[in-house]
mmCIF file of C-alpha atoms in Angstrom:
data_model
loop_
_atom_site.group_PDB
_atom_site.id
_atom_site.type_symbol
_atom_site.label_atom_id
_atom_site.label_comp_id
_atom_site.label_asym_id
_atom_site.label_seq_id
_atom_site.Cartn_x
_atom_site.Cartn_y
_atom_site.Cartn_z
ATOM 1 C CA MET A 15 -51.319 -87.348 -12.335
ATOM 2 C CA ALA A 16 -48.452 -88.754 -14.382
ATOM 3 C CA VAL A 17 -47.160 -92.126 -13.746
ATOM 4 C CA VAL A 18 -44.159 -94.101 -15.455
ATOM 5 C CA LEU A 19 -44.187 -97.915 -15.290
ATOM 6 C CA TRP A 20 -40.585 -98.953 -16.099
ATOM 7 C CA GLY A 21 -38.680 -102.252 -16.273
ATOM 8 C CA GLU A 22 -36.942 -104.518 -18.614
ATOM 9 C CA PRO A 23 -38.358 -106.032 -21.745
ATOM 10 C CA GLY A 24 -41.175 -108.527 -21.246
ATOM 11 C CA ILE A 25 -41.705 -107.885 -17.687
ATOM 12 C CA GLY A 26 -45.444 -106.982 -18.124
ATOM 13 C CA LYS A 27 -45.424 -103.176 -18.231
ATOM 14 C CA THR A 28 -47.902 -102.930 -21.141
ATOM 15 C CA HIS A 29 -49.974 -105.787 -19.747
ATOM 16 C CA LEU A 30 -50.197 -103.919 -16.445
ATOM 17 C CA ALA A 31 -51.070 -100.554 -18.103
ATOM 18 C CA ARG A 32 -53.821 -102.131 -20.140
ATOM 19 C CA ALA A 33 -55.331 -103.829 -17.124
ATOM 20 C CA VAL A 34 -55.366 -100.458 -15.289
ATOM 21 C CA LEU A 35 -56.924 -98.804 -18.149
ATOM 22 C CA ARG A 36 -59.740 -101.488 -18.413
ATOM 23 C CA GLU A 37 -60.587 -100.832 -14.692
ATOM 24 C CA ALA A 38 -60.394 -97.051 -14.858
ATOM 25 C CA PRO A 39 -63.629 -95.355 -14.642
ATOM 26 C CA CYS A 40 -62.916 -92.996 -17.539
ATOM 27 C CA ALA A 41 -61.877 -92.788 -21.219
ATOM 28 C CA SER A 42 -58.426 -93.583 -22.388
ATOM 29 C CA ILE A 43 -56.210 -93.078 -25.383
ATOM 30 C CA SER A 44 -53.229 -95.207 -26.209
ATOM 31 C CA ILE A 45 -50.419 -94.125 -28.428
ATOM 32 C CA ARG A 46 -46.776 -94.801 -29.027
ATOM 33 C CA ALA A 47 -44.231 -92.314 -27.519
ATOM 34 C CA ARG A 48 -42.378 -91.784 -30.711
ATOM 35 C CA GLN A 49 -45.644 -90.702 -32.430
ATOM 36 C CA PRO A 50 -45.451 -87.179 -33.423
ATOM 37 C CA LEU A 51 -47.383 -84.988 -30.983
ATOM 38 C CA GLU A 52 -49.310 -83.524 -34.015
ATOM 39 C CA GLN A 53 -50.832 -87.032 -34.683
ATOM 40 C CA VAL A 54 -51.537 -87.437 -31.056
ATOM 41 C CA ALA A 55 -53.336 -84.116 -30.744
ATOM 42 C CA LEU A 56 -55.274 -85.145 -33.910
ATOM 43 C CA ALA A 57 -56.143 -88.633 -32.305
ATOM 44 C CA VAL A 58 -57.988 -86.912 -29.255
ATOM 45 C CA PRO A 59 -61.709 -86.723 -30.067
ATOM 46 C CA ARG A 60 -62.677 -83.130 -30.402
ATOM 47 C CA SER A 61 -64.816 -81.654 -27.551
ATOM 48 C CA PRO A 62 -67.831 -79.508 -28.236
ATOM 49 C CA GLN A 63 -66.828 -77.308 -25.385
ATOM 50 C CA ALA A 64 -63.462 -76.293 -27.179
ATOM 51 C CA GLY A 65 -62.891 -72.698 -27.223
ATOM 52 C CA ALA A 66 -62.194 -70.698 -30.523
ATOM 53 C CA TRP A 67 -58.363 -70.716 -29.781
ATOM 54 C CA LEU A 68 -58.394 -74.714 -29.606
ATOM 55 C CA ALA A 69 -60.813 -75.207 -32.326
ATOM 56 C CA VAL A 70 -58.597 -73.145 -34.837
ATOM 57 C CA SER A 71 -55.433 -74.713 -33.592
ATOM 58 C CA ILE A 72 -56.831 -78.130 -34.343
ATOM 59 C CA GLU A 73 -58.029 -77.021 -37.876
ATOM 60 C CA ARG A 74 -54.559 -75.656 -38.395
ATOM 61 C CA LEU A 75 -52.940 -79.054 -37.480
ATOM 62 C CA GLU A 76 -55.451 -80.864 -39.749
ATOM 63 C CA ARG A 77 -54.247 -78.737 -42.570
ATOM 64 C CA GLY A 78 -50.649 -79.670 -41.809
ATOM 65 C CA GLU A 79 -49.274 -76.353 -40.354
ATOM 66 C CA ARG A 80 -46.246 -76.707 -38.165
ATOM 67 C CA PHE A 81 -46.275 -75.887 -34.401
ATOM 68 C CA THR A 82 -43.578 -75.494 -31.980
ATOM 69 C CA GLY A 83 -43.213 -78.115 -29.402
ATOM 70 C CA GLU A 84 -44.591 -75.778 -26.759
ATOM 71 C CA GLN A 85 -47.584 -75.064 -28.947
ATOM 72 C CA LEU A 86 -48.295 -78.760 -29.497
ATOM 73 C CA VAL A 87 -48.064 -79.359 -25.724
ATOM 74 C CA LYS A 88 -50.419 -76.498 -24.958
ATOM 75 C CA VAL A 89 -53.057 -78.013 -27.513
ATOM 76 C CA LEU A 90 -52.761 -81.505 -26.242
ATOM 77 C CA ALA A 91 -53.122 -80.416 -22.609
ATOM 78 C CA ALA A 92 -56.173 -78.237 -23.341
ATOM 79 C CA GLN A 93 -57.752 -81.169 -25.142
ATOM 80 C CA LEU A 94 -57.071 -83.503 -22.328
ATOM 81 C CA ALA A 95 -58.599 -81.086 -19.867
ATOM 82 C CA LEU A 96 -61.704 -80.829 -22.011
ATOM 83 C CA ARG A 97 -61.973 -84.754 -22.304
ATOM 84 C CA ALA A 98 -61.481 -85.223 -18.391
ATOM 85 C CA PRO A 99 -61.624 -87.549 -16.986
ATOM 86 C CA VAL A 100 -59.271 -89.189 -19.299
ATOM 87 C CA VAL A 101 -55.856 -90.990 -19.375
ATOM 88 C CA LEU A 102 -53.375 -90.813 -22.029
ATOM 89 C CA HIS A 103 -51.519 -94.052 -22.169
ATOM 90 C CA VAL A 104 -47.971 -93.575 -23.751
ATOM 91 C CA GLU A 105 -45.980 -96.703 -24.826
ATOM 92 C CA ASP A 106 -42.298 -97.107 -24.882
ATOM 93 C CA LEU A 107 -40.938 -93.659 -23.786
ATOM 94 C CA HIS A 108 -37.553 -95.217 -24.043
ATOM 95 C CA GLU A 109 -37.764 -95.088 -27.971
ATOM 96 C CA CYS A 110 -38.010 -91.240 -28.036
ATOM 97 C CA SER A 111 -35.397 -88.856 -29.181
ATOM 98 C CA PRO A 112 -34.210 -86.311 -26.415
ATOM 99 C CA ASP A 113 -36.415 -83.681 -28.096
ATOM 100 C CA GLN A 114 -39.459 -85.866 -28.057
ATOM 101 C CA LEU A 115 -38.633 -86.788 -24.333
ATOM 102 C CA GLN A 116 -38.424 -83.155 -23.430
ATOM 103 C CA LEU A 117 -42.042 -82.579 -24.937
ATOM 104 C CA TRP A 118 -43.373 -85.577 -22.936
ATOM 105 C CA ARG A 119 -41.782 -84.150 -19.790
ATOM 106 C CA THR A 120 -43.460 -80.730 -20.422
ATOM 107 C CA LEU A 121 -46.823 -82.410 -21.039
ATOM 108 C CA ALA A 122 -46.461 -84.435 -17.913
ATOM 109 C CA ALA A 123 -45.982 -81.239 -15.950
ATOM 110 C CA ARG A 124 -49.020 -79.719 -17.512
ATOM 111 C CA VAL A 125 -51.267 -82.883 -17.065
ATOM 112 C CA THR A 126 -50.188 -83.027 -13.161
ATOM 113 C CA ARG A 127 -51.810 -79.520 -12.850
ATOM 114 C CA THR A 128 -54.909 -80.641 -14.805
ATOM 115 C CA ARG A 129 -57.856 -81.947 -12.781
ATOM 116 C CA GLY A 130 -59.138 -85.466 -14.319
ATOM 117 C CA ALA A 131 -56.385 -85.830 -16.724
ATOM 118 C CA GLY A 132 -53.833 -88.622 -16.371
ATOM 119 C CA LEU A 133 -50.587 -89.776 -18.098
ATOM 120 C CA LEU A 134 -49.713 -93.434 -17.811
ATOM 121 C CA VAL A 135 -46.301 -94.110 -19.367
ATOM 122 C CA THR A 136 -44.352 -97.261 -20.057
ATOM 123 C CA SER A 137 -40.511 -97.261 -20.549
ATOM 124 C CA ARG A 138 -37.632 -99.723 -20.546
ATOM 125 C CA THR A 139 -35.414 -97.179 -18.871
ATOM 126 C CA LEU A 140 -36.018 -94.946 -15.944
ATOM 127 C CA PRO A 141 -37.017 -91.426 -17.150
ATOM 128 C CA GLN A 142 -35.194 -88.603 -15.248
ATOM 129 C CA THR A 143 -38.381 -86.678 -14.725
ATOM 130 C CA ALA A 144 -40.558 -85.492 -11.896
ATOM 131 C CA LEU A 145 -43.110 -88.193 -12.784
ATOM 132 C CA ASN A 146 -44.242 -90.833 -10.279
ATOM 133 C CA ARG A 147 -42.401 -93.966 -11.168
ATOM 134 C CA SER A 148 -43.195 -97.651 -10.552
ATOM 135 C CA THR A 149 -40.574 -100.246 -11.094
ATOM 136 C CA LEU A 150 -41.666 -103.586 -12.248
ATOM 137 C CA ILE A 151 -39.285 -106.442 -11.320
ATOM 138 C CA ARG A 152 -39.650 -110.119 -12.222
#
């Protein structure tokens, strides 16, 4: 599942997201949306069940090799699937460049098809995506 909490600044999006994560019966990882996906992929704890492809991909990222956006999304989605149940909490989607926003959309599409993985996003603007959206109003 992928959900976006959106609303004006100071309305409580982050507070609500953190409260949800505290009550969730699973692990969570919180990151900033503008953080490069390479860093996000490296922040996800490694799984001992990772296959050879994923293990090699993570090693390549650690060495600083460049990946395409689609490759990064594939790596991150595979990591989340192995860590399931898990929620990736993404803060401030509105700060992303158009290219970053497209990568998050692609990841959201993959996560919605991944059993046990979730994406919880906050944004000041309504993303034009297929994500579930919850508007926070004062």
